[in-house]
XYZ file of C-alpha atoms in Angstrom:
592
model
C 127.906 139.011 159.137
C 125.622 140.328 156.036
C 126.993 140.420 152.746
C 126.420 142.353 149.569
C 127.137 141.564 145.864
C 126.162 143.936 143.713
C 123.385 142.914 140.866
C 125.799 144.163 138.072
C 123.922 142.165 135.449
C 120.432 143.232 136.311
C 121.680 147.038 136.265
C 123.244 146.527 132.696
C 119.937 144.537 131.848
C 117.602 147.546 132.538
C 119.968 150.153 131.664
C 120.856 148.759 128.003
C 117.534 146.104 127.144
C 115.091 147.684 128.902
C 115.711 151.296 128.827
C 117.882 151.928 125.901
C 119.929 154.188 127.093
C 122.844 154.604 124.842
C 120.062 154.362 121.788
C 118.718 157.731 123.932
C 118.630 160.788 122.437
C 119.044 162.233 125.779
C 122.682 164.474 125.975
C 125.238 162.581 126.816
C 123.677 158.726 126.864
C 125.574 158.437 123.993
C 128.594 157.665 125.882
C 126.764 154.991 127.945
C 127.703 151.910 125.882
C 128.083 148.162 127.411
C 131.546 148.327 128.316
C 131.443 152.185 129.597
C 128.160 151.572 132.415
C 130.023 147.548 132.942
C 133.044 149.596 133.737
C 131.551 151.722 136.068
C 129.266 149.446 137.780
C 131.639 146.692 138.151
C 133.979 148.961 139.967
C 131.386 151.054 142.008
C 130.205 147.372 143.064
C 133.684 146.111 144.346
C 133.169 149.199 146.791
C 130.366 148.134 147.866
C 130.802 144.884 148.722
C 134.367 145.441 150.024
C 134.531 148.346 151.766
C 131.077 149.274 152.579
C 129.091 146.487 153.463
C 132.090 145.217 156.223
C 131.404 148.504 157.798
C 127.671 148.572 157.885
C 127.251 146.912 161.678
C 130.239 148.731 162.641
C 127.822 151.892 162.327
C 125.241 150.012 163.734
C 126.600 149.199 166.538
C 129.211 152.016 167.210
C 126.744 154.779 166.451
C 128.300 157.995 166.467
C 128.880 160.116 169.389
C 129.405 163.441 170.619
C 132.158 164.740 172.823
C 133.181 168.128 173.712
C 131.361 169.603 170.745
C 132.955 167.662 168.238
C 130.641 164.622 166.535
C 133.035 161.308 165.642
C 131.753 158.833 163.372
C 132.355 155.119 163.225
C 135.321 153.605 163.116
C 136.675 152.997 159.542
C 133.892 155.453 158.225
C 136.683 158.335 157.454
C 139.338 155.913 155.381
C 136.180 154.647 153.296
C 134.883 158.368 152.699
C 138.316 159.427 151.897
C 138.502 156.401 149.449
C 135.046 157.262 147.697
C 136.335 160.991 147.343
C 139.800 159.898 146.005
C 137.620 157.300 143.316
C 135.551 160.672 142.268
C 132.785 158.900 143.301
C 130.949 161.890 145.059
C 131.068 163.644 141.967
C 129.970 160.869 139.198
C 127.141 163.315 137.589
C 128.117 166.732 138.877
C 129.012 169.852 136.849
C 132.407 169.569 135.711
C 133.123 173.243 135.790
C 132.906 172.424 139.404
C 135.030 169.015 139.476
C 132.578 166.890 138.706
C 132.177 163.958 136.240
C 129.322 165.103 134.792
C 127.803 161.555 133.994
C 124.177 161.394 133.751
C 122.147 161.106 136.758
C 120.833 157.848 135.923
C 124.244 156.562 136.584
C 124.416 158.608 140.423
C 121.096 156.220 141.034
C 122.809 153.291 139.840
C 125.904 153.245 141.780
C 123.892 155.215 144.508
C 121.533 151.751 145.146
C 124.885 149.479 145.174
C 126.360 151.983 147.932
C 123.384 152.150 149.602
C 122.708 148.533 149.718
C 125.926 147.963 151.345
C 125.723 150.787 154.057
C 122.666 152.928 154.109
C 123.788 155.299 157.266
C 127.541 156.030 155.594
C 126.035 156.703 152.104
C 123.683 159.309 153.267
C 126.739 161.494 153.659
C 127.350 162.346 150.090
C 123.678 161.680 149.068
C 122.606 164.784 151.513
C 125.760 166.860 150.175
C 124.861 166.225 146.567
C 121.235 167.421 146.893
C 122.450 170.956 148.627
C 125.027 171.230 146.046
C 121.844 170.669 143.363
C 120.184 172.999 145.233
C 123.022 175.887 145.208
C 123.582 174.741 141.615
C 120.558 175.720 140.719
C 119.632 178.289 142.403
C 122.730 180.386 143.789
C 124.700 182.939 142.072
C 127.950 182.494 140.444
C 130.022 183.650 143.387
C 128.186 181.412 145.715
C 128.788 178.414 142.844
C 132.164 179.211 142.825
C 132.818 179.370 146.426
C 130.903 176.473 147.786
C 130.770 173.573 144.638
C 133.913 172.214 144.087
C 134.738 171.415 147.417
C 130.796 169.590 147.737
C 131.957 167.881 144.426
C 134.718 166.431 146.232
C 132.842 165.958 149.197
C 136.067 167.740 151.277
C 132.666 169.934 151.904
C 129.642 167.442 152.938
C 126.402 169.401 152.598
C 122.996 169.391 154.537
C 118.912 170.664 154.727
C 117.647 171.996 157.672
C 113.658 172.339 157.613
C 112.332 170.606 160.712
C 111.949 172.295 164.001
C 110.957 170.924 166.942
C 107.279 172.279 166.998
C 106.752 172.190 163.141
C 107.403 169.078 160.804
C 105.045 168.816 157.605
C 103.595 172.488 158.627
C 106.922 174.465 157.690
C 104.951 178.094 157.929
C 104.952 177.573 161.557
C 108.684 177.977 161.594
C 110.370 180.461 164.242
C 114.280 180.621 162.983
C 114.673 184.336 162.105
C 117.581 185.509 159.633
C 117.896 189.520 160.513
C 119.612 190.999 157.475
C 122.654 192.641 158.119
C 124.410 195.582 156.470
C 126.733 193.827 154.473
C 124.063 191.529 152.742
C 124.454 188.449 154.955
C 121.857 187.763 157.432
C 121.844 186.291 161.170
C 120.452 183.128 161.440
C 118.817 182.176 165.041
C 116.484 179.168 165.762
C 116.909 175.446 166.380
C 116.603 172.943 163.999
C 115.986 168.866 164.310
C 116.370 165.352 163.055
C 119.076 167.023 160.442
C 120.676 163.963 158.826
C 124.889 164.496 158.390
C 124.434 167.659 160.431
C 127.926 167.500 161.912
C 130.939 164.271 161.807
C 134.449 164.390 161.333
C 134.744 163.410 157.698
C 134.985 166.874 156.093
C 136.556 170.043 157.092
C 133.185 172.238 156.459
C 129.521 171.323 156.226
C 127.423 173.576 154.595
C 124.069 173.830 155.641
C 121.518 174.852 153.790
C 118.684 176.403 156.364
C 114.757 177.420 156.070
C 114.274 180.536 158.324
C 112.079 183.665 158.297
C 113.083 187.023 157.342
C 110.921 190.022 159.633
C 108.516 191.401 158.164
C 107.935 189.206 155.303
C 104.426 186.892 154.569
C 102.902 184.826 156.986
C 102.874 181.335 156.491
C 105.107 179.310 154.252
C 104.881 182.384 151.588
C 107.242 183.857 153.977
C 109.805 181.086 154.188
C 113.610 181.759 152.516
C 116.325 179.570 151.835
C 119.871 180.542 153.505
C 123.293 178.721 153.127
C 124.997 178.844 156.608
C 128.275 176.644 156.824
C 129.872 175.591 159.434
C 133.045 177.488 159.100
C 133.047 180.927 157.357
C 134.750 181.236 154.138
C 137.433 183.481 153.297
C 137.664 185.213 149.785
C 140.857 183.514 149.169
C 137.916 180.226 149.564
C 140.429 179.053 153.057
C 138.188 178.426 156.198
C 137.815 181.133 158.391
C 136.521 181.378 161.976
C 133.965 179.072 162.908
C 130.000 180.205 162.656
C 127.607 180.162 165.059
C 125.957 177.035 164.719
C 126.671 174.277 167.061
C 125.332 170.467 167.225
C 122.896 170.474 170.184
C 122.660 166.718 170.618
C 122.976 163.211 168.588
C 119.381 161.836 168.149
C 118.999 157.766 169.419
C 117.647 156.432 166.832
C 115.609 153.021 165.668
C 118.570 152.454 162.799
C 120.566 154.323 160.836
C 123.174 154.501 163.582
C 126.286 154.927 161.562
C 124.573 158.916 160.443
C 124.734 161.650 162.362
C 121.331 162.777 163.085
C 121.828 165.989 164.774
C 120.121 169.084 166.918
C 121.417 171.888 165.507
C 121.790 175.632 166.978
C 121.931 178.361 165.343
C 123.056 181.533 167.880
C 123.031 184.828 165.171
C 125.135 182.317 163.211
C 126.152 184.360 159.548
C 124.298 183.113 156.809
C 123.364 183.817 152.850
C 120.327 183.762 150.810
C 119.842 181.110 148.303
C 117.600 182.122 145.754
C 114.824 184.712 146.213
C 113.723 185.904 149.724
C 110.575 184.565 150.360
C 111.119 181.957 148.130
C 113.432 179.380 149.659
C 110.388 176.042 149.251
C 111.124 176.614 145.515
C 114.934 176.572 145.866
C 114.527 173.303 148.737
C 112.290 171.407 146.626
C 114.911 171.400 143.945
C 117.039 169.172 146.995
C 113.374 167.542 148.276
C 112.461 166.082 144.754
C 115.949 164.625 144.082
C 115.970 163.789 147.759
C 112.658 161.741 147.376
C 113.565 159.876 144.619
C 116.787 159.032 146.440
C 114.911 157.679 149.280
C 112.715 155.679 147.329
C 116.180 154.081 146.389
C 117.267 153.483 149.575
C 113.916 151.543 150.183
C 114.688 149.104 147.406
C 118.694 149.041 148.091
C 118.078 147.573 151.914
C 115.182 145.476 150.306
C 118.193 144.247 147.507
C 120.573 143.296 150.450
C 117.991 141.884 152.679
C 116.868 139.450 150.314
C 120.175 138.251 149.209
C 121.171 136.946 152.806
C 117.736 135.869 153.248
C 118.417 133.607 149.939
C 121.512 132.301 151.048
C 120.317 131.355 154.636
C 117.203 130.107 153.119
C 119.530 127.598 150.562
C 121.739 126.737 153.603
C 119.163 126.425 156.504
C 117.995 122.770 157.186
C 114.188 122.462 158.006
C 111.655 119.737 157.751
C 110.932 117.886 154.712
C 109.427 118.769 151.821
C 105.794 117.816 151.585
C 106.538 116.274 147.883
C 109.366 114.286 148.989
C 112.917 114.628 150.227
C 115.200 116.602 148.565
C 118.277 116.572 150.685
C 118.483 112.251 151.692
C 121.970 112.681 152.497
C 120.919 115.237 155.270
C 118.907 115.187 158.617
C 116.470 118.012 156.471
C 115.457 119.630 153.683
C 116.652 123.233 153.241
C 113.986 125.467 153.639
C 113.902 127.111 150.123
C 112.202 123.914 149.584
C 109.361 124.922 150.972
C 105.985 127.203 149.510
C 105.529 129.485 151.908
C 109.575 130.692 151.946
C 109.639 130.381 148.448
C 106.011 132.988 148.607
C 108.393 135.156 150.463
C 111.684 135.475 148.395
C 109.814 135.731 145.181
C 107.815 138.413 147.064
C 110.906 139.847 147.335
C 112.829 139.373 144.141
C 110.020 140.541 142.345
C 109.469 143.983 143.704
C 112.924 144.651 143.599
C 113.812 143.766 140.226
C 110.821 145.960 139.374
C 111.826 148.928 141.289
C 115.024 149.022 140.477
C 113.810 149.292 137.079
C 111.005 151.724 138.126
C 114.125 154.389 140.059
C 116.373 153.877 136.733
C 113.141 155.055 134.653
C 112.347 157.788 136.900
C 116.268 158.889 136.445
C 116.560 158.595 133.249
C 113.393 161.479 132.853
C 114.965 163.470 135.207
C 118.271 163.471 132.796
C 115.638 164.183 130.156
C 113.803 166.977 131.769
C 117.275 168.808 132.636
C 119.536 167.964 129.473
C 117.247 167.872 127.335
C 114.971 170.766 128.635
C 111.891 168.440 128.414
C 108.631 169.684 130.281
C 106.871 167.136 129.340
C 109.574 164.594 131.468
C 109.272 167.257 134.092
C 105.974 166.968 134.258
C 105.782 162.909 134.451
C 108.658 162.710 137.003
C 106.804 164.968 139.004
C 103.908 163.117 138.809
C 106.019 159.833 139.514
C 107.762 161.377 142.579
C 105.702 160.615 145.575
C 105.174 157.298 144.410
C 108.672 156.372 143.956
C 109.185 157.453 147.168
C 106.123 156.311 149.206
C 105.525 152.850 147.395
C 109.149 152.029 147.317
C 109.906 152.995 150.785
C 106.366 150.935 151.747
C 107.195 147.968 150.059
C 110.757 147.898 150.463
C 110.263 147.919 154.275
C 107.403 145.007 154.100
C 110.509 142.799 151.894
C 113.319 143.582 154.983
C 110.709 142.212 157.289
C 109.946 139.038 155.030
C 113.674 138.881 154.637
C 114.144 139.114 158.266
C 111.172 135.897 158.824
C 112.965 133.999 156.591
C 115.480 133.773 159.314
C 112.863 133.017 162.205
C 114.628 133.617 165.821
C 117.932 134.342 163.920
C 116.473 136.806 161.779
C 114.978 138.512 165.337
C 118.419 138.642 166.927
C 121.879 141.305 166.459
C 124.443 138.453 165.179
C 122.810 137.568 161.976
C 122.305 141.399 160.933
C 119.154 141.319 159.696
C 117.238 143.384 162.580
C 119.759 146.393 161.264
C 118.016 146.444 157.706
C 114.719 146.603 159.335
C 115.510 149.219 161.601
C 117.552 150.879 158.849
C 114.791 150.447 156.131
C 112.200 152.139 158.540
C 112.979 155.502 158.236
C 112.868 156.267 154.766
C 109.109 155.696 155.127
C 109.363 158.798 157.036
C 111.921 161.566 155.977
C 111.713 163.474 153.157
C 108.009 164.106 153.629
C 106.421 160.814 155.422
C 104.567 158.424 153.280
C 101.116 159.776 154.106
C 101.943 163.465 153.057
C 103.346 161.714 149.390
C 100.312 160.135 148.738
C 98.325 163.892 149.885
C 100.670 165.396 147.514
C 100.075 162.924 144.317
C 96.272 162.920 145.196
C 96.176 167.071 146.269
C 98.334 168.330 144.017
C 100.196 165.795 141.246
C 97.230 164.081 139.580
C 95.800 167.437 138.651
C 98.979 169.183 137.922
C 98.950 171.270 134.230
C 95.126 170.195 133.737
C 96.398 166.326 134.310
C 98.673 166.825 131.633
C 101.296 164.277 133.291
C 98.661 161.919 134.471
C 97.198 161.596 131.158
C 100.271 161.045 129.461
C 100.672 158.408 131.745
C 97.538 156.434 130.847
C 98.253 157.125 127.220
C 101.850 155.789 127.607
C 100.532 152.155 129.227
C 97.328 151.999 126.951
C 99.699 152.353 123.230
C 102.020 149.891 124.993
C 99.742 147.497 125.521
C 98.252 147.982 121.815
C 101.756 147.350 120.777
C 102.402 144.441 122.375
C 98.833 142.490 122.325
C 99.931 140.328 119.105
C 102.514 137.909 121.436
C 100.123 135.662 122.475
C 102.112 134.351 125.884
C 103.176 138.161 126.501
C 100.053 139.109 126.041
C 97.956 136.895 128.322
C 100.418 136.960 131.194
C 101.514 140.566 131.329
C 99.631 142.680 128.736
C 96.199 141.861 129.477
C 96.964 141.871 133.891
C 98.760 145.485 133.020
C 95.725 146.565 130.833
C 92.921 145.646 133.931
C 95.559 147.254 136.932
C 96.054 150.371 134.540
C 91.654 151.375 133.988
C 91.823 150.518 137.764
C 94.027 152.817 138.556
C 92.142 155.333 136.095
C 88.714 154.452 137.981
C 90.282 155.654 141.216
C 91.509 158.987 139.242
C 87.944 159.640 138.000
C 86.423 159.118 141.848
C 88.155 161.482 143.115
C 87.529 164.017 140.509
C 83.563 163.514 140.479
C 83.741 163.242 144.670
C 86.818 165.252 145.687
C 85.704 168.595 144.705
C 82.148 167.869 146.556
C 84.135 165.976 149.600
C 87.891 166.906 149.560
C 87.946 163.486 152.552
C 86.353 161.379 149.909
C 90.022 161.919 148.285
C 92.312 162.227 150.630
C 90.726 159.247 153.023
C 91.688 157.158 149.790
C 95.269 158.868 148.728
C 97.542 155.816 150.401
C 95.634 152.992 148.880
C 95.915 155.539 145.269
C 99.516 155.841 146.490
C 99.757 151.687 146.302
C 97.515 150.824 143.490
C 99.684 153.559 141.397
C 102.665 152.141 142.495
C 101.423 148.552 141.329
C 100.359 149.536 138.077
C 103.972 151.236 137.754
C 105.726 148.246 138.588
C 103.571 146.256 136.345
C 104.773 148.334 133.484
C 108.446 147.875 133.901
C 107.838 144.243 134.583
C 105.950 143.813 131.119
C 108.458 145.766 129.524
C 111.890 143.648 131.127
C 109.342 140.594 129.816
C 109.430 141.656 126.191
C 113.164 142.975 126.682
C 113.702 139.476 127.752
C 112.193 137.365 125.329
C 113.808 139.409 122.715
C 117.336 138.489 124.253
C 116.755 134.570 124.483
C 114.822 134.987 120.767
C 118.338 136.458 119.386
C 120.039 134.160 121.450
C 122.485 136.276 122.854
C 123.958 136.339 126.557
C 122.868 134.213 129.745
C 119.456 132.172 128.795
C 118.840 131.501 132.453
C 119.120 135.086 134.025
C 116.883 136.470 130.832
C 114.068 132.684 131.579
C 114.584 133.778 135.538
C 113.527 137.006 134.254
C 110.622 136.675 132.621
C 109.113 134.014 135.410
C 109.590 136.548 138.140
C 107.500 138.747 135.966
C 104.824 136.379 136.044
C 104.788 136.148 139.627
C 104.573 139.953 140.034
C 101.910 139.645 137.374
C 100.133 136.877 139.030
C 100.474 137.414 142.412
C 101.339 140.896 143.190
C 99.685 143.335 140.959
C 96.177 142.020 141.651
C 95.818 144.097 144.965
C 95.330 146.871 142.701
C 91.476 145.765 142.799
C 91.642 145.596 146.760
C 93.268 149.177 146.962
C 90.558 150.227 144.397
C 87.444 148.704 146.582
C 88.811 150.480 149.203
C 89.078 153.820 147.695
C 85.341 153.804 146.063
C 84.069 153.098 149.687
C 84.891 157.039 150.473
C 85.448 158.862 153.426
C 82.877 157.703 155.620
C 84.240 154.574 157.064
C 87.361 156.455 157.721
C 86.024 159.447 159.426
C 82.586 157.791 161.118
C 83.724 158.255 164.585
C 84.140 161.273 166.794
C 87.704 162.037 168.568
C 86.661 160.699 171.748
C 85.659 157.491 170.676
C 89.224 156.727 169.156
């Protein structure tokens, strides 16, 4: 079976020597010293690793199931949940005028990769019910606040979004669930929703789904699109559970992975529901869930990346194959272990590499969400905007591409059930596709991000990297290994930028036929940056000579490999994108 040890020390190593945080001026990173996040993490890992990750084929191969309207989950699933809600871990950066912690969110991303790492389908649980309780948070009144957040703090509520139906995915103004207002304020829902993640278990005693439908009468298109919360069972004004709504689980999707979540059909028959937010207006109030969403998928592409290469590691140190070509380095066995050889070692520094530097990319990306909200920043607002779709599509991308190379590591093994690694493929899949699929992230950064506020954000951006690298060009070794690589991905990534806005206006396909391969080259130049900066942060730890001199040397040479061998397809992506729309598009329909 799989196992999962959380990477406690590379956490603390961003967190505190890369990012700063308790140095922040950000509210409330104060309070995250050494001992506070070690505290945290240490514990949040033991979870993991104990009661999680034991669980995570159980939900694969269990699945959940529906009977008599009722939708069980896997056994052992309810005593874990009920042990993460006892630990307050479903509230660790929620409001605490609503039970919650109130942690930054940097910290929910944290402990949310370790949890994910060890069981992607169980996590999603909380992770859905935290971005509806953002979204209500945000956007509800006080009497909806009051009635519905504490218990989605706790989790004793789990939460859900409900945008796809099954005619309309991507194109959510071609959505037919009505909401007829009523007399008393409320409104009847009516339509049929799909592929809604959590939509219904037996872990919590209400689920409150939060629903896209279309009031009568109101604009066409997705102008005319509202936000409603519907839950499961009504709630009294005492806040007990009254009688149960109108909505009804349809059927359990069979799925590629993810086995262990509830992926539901759901009903809605003139079930009572409330608006959330403006009428009209409910893709403003569901992007506030979508954008935390995305960022938390993005996550979950690096967490099942994180756990697939760690049993790829150990069956790679433990596996005996061949000889090495240099000489033997096992005598007193029949073979060599395969670590000893190039080609697996190509793979698991393929793979330590891009996670290390996502994991450091998602804790950056947190950390300017914390400063956008606490801090009221619009200029972070802007930026993690900007960064959103390629958190999520590169991460999701790449972090799929390292299960399968942590899956080949295993040959046959790694193709069959009792080794476990065919469940983080099949579980890693999917985040390339919900929460907006890969290819609609990288329309949106191209479309929409990269000339957001004049390209404020964007600018900033290219600003940020270019004084960087002016800082740090007098270390000689930094610079010629990271610096100067960093510099060359960065004006490639600007070259694309300035294609698209001397061809895109004349040719909006010369643009959008090269928005993946933007999608990937940003994405590189990203993960470039964090891996020059955990270089310097690195260097600066061995120069004071404080802490573990091996994890901080480790460090800095699987920088150089992203450097040398990873972060040089941003000239590929780049040829590819100045070649314009007309390879893409030169044949008809018919001749596909």
């Amino acid at each position: 079976m799989p196992s999962y040890t959380a990477p406690v020390k590379d956490f603390q190593f961003v967190l505190h020597d890369v990012l700063k945080a308790s140095e922040s001026a950000i509210p409330g990173y104060d309070e995250l010293d050494r001992d506070f996040t070690s505290a945290i993490l240490e514990e949040a890992g033991k979870i993991a690793s104990e009661v999680l990750a034991p669980l995570n084929p159980v939900g694969d191969q269990q699945g959940c199931r529906l009977e008599n309207g009722v939708v069980h989950t896997p056994e052992g699933f309810k005593a874990a949940f009920d042990q993460l809600r006892e630990g307050g871990w479903t509230g660790l950066d929620c409001d605490p005028d609503f039970g919650g912690q109130g942690m930054p969110y940097v910290m929910g991303v944290a402990t949310g990769e370790m949890f994910t790492a060890a069981n992607m389908a169980f996590t999603m649980y909380q992770g859905l019910t935290h971005g509806a309780y953002s979204a209500i948070h945000i956007h509800g009144t006080d009497q909806q606040k009051q009635t519905y957040l504490p218990k989605m703090v706790s989790c004793e509520w789990t939460g859900t979004m409900n945008l796809t139906e099954p005619h309309c995915g991507t194109d959510l103004g071609l959505m037919r669930t009505k909401a007829e207002p009523q007399e008393d304020g409320s409104y009847k829902i009516s339509g049929q929703k799909i592929f809604i993640s959590a939509g219904d278990h037996d872990m919590s005693d209400n689920v409150i789904h939060l629903v896209l439908a279309k009031i009568p009468g109101g604009p066409d298109g997705i102008k005319g699109v509202s936000l409603f919360i519907v839950p499961k069972f009504l709630v009294n004004e005492d806040g007990s559970l009254g009688a149960r709504n109108g909505v009804s689980v349809g059927k359990l999707e069979e799925k590629m992975g993810i086995h262990g979540n509830a992926t539901c059909v759901m009903n809605y028959d003139e079930a009572t529901g409330y608006l959330l937010g403006t009428a009209h207006k409910g893709m403003r109030a569901m992007f506030t869930m979508m954008n935390e969403a995305r960022l938390g998928v993005g996550m979950q592409g690096l967490a099942v990346a994180e756990a697939a290469y760690q049993n790829a590691v150990i069956y790679a140190k433990d596996r005996l194959q061949g000889r090495a070509v240099t000489g033997t380095q096992n005598p007193d066995g029949p073979a060599d272990p395969l670590i000893v050889h190039p080609d697996i070692r190509r793979a698991l520094m393929d793979q330590k590499s891009f996670v290390e530097g996502a994991r450091a990319f998602a804790l950056w990306g947190a950390q300017m969400i914390d400063q956008a909200r606490r801090s009221e920043d619009a200029a972070a607002e802007g930026m993690i905007s900007l960064l959103t779709p390629v958190l999520k599509g590169f991460l999701t991308d790449e972090g799929f591409a390292c299960a399968v190379q942590a899956q080949q590591v295993y040959g046959g093994h790694g193709y069959i059930e009792e080794w476990g690694m065919s469940q983080f493929t099949r579980d890693a899949r999917i985040a390339m596709i919900y929460e907006g699929a890969n290819g609609i992230q990288a329309l949106d950064l191209v479309g929409r991000k990269l000339a957001a506020e004049g390209g404020k954000p964007a600018m900033a951006l290219f600003e940020m990297i270019k004084t960087f690298c002016k800082e740090n060009a007098g270390d000689e070794e930094i610079a010629k290994q990271f610096i100067e690589p960093l510099k060359t991905a960065s004006k490639q990534l600007q070259e694309a930028a300035m294609y698209f806005m001397q061809n895109g206006m004349k040719n909006p396909n010369h643009a959008l036929a090269g928005s993946t391969d933007f999608l990937h080259l940003f994405g590189h130049v990203c993960l470039g940056f964090m891996w020059s900066k955990m270089a310097i942060a690195a260097k600066e730890a061995l120069a004071s000579g404080a802490g573990d001199a091996a994890f901080y040397e480790t460090k800095i040479a699987t920088g150089r490999y992203y450097m040398a061998r990873r972060l040089p397809a941003t000239a590929m992506h780049l040829q590819r994108i100045l070649s314009g729309a007309d390879p893409v598009m030169a044949l008809d329909a018919a001749n596909f």
